[in-house]
Amino acid sequence: MTIDSGAQAIHSDEYADLGAVAQAVAKGMLLGARGNSGVILSRIFSGIARGLQGSRTCDLKTLCHAFELGVDEAYRAVSVPVEGTILTVYKDAVRYAAEKLSGSSSAQSYFYDFTQELKRSLDRTPELLAVLKESGVVDSGGAGFIYIAEGMRRAVEGEAFEGEEEPQAAQKAVDVSLFTEDSVLDFGYCTEFLLRLQRAKTDIDSFDFPAFIDYLNSVGESVVAFRDGSIVKAHVHTMHPGQVLEYCQNYGEFLTLKIENMTLQHNESEVENRFSAPAPKPHKRYGIVSVAAGDGIKTTFYSLGVDWVIEGGQSMNPSAEDFVRAFREINADTILVFPNNGNVILTAKQAAELYDKAEIRIIPTKTVGEGYAAISMLDTSSGDTEQIIAEQREIIESVVTGAVSKASRNATMNGVNVVLGDYISFVGDDVYADEKTANAAAVALADKLGAGDYDIMLILCGRDTADGQRQALEAELKQRFRRTEVILIDGGQPIYDYIIVFE
Amino acid sequence: MLVLFTDTDTDVTPEIAAKYGYRLISMPYSIDGKTVYPYVDFDKFDSHAYYDMLRSGVIPNTSALNKENYITYFEPVFAEGNDILYVHFSRAMSATFESMDQAVRELQEKYPERKFYEIDTKGISIISLNMLQEIGDMYLAGKTAEELVEWGRREADHFAVYFFADDLRFFRHSGRVSGIAGTMGTLLGIRPIIYMNEEGKMVSIGKEKGRQKAMDRLINYVVELGDNVKGHRVIIANSDTDEIVNELKNMLIEKFGKDLDIQIVDVNPTAGAHCGPNATGICFHSIHR
């Protein structure tokens, strides 16, 4: 999906040079990135794009250098780089292919070396990351990258692609009959451009980007803009694109420019952003964005005061763009974001960097339980963001989130003999019990965690658990742990029969 | 002679009222259009049955009395040549006092010699109960109406109540608590901590997760804000929360000793319509509210 969003970002073949194409792909990927590997992948391409900037063509040396910048950028994207992931796999291959570079190298030989080393490095990932070894698997992000690199190699070899889909935007012809001699312009123009700030026109270092965004907002809507060095990428829906262009030319010149009458646009999501302006949302000091899967959990979050719940969770990672869209929906000075999944935190951070109409603060909740615990005790009345975040972090630390799910394979984990088809209960990567029923697994988990020492056991029931089964669990837990409050909620989440929050 | 009045919103029972000679003004609530006047339509309040009914989803409404109701209560007293001291729940909480003011104005024109005194306890439920009992004691000891009114004015700010509930539907329905953030639609073990401020209004001042933390917080208030706690009654009110009441009682005894004067009462059904079941609170003598 991350790669797709890069491909979709190439709207025409009229880019000034190779650098601009790489830039467009990278930006598309930054916005579309999903999951940790997705974010890292988008940063790799953003590094590569930086290396190709201004290049019309590129030789192997430039490519090597660009790929190396991809390594830098990717490592910088994560605060604590973990070896044995896509990071290592990509780095190893870049370094290996660079070493093999000689006077007789060709693009073909370069990509051959590159992909070969990718595969070897991937096989080494379990040696670097214990969790992979214990589970008997290799890193999935790294494995995914091999497909991408294979694609590059085959393109260089001149191989045709089977079943290839053209990016939608390029595929469809414009239906000009949608805007006639008598039509009224009510959707305006979707205006997108890459602007190169020019030294002759402005002091690039002190260019006031927030003011630039304010201007775009004053003449249009749905503004998405970000800046990368002297390049500004912006998207705005405006009735007067001419004004926008005039304004931009005060600071630089366009690298790319696309203006489309939105009445003709085929992309329905674009038309949804119509100019018949939605009622302005009341301004708040704090807005809240949370991520969750399952109707019940979403409803719970909304009832706790969350402004926008992004659909997502385990194996359904939302994209940075999903976050940006949520941010746009909220009229608040500061937006507190609860990713509720370790694999989504990075995406949320990336989205935060791409958005500047509000202060975005990420509360790094790794589970839906942490998110629930934090949001339910959120008290923004002090107005002191640092204090609020400190309190929230403290709450997160006091929560244990366990889950019950069906085992998808046989394994020995954390000393527990896991049998395919049994129900296992676990906290993070630590398996606590393997039982024949979901309820037994839940009770075993509660026993092992000493549930009696907690004040509250909040149980989010998955969509596949029956009423009777839920009630039986509630009764058993209440009977075993008399002092602990047992609260059941219809979470409706997939995958997990129960998510149990111990507080 | 001075005749004492109070109302049923103060958690007073006919037994306590009789001890001091208070006449009771019954503050009504209604369920499904049927209006119930406490201690008029029933003799004994069955707290468990009532709050169980609320747990099942019933949300009662409460309504103000009209001028005629007050005239019916007060006129016979004036007609007999007696004066009135009415110790009532917070003016800030009900429009019923506008009706009362009209009635009193009318009666004072008719009985210009007669005096009407009032003490606004700036509370409901147990703040009022705590004060009316001390007022009752002083009255029996021979204090004058003026002295009692003066005491009431001085002391109202020194009876604090802190309580928590676990179902916000009732507060939301009643609209009488400010500061309950929109962030608390579903309680899920979260308990808003509410107190009664100097204006006699209920204000939410935070929340605690779990029963234990909520109880700890109430006890902390008694310890931190308490002023001559043992020189006054400490009253625990509850809307059918026996377990919590017992724990709070034990916690109080542990902090203050066995000789603490602890009184346990049911939240009256009319106030209970606003706080719902499972609410528990403590009223104590304090430095401030």
CSV table of C-alpha atoms in Angstrom, one decimal, chain A residues 288 299-300 302-305 372-379 455-456 458 482-485 487 489 503, chain B residues 166 172 181-191 205-213 215 243 247:
chain,number,residue,atom,x,y,z
A,288,ILE,CA,-8.3,13.6,20.5
A,299,THR,CA,-18.1,3.6,20.2
A,300,THR,CA,-16.4,3.4,23.6
A,302,TYR,CA,-16.2,8.2,21.1
A,303,SER,CA,-18.2,8.1,24.3
A,304,LEU,CA,-15.0,8.9,26.2
A,305,GLY,CA,-14.7,12.1,24.2
A,372,TYR,CA,-8.6,3.2,26.9
A,373,ALA,CA,-6.8,3.7,30.2
A,374,ALA,CA,-5.2,6.9,29.2
A,375,ILE,CA,-8.1,8.5,27.4
A,376,SER,CA,-10.6,7.6,30.1
A,377,MET,CA,-8.5,9.4,32.6
A,378,LEU,CA,-7.5,12.3,30.3
A,379,ASP,CA,-8.1,15.6,32.1
A,455,ASP,CA,-8.7,-2.5,40.8
A,456,ILE,CA,-10.3,-3.0,37.4
A,458,LEU,CA,-11.9,-4.3,31.7
A,482,ARG,CA,-14.0,-10.5,44.4
A,483,ARG,CA,-12.3,-7.2,45.0
A,484,THR,CA,-11.6,-6.4,41.4
A,485,GLU,CA,-14.2,-4.7,39.3
A,487,ILE,CA,-16.4,-4.7,33.4
A,489,ILE,CA,-17.7,-4.3,26.9
A,503,GLU,CA,-5.6,-1.5,35.9
B,166,ASP,CA,-20.6,5.5,38.7
B,172,ARG,CA,-26.5,14.3,32.5
B,181,ALA,CA,-16.3,16.7,30.9
B,182,GLY,CA,-17.9,15.4,27.8
B,183,THR,CA,-15.0,13.0,28.0
B,184,MET,CA,-16.9,10.8,30.4
B,185,GLY,CA,-19.9,9.4,28.6
B,186,THR,CA,-19.3,5.8,29.4
B,187,LEU,CA,-18.1,5.4,32.9
B,188,LEU,CA,-16.4,2.0,32.8
B,189,GLY,CA,-15.1,2.0,36.3
B,190,ILE,CA,-14.3,5.7,36.1
B,191,ARG,CA,-15.8,7.7,39.0
B,205,ILE,CA,-13.4,18.2,40.3
B,206,GLY,CA,-11.8,15.2,38.7
B,207,LYS,CA,-12.2,11.5,38.4
B,208,GLU,CA,-10.7,8.3,39.7
B,209,LYS,CA,-10.4,4.9,38.2
B,210,GLY,CA,-11.8,2.2,40.3
B,211,ARG,CA,-13.7,2.0,43.6
B,212,GLN,CA,-10.6,1.9,45.8
B,213,LYS,CA,-9.0,5.0,44.4
B,215,MET,CA,-12.7,5.9,48.3
B,243,GLU,CA,-20.1,-2.4,50.7
B,247,GLU,CA,-15.3,0.3,53.8
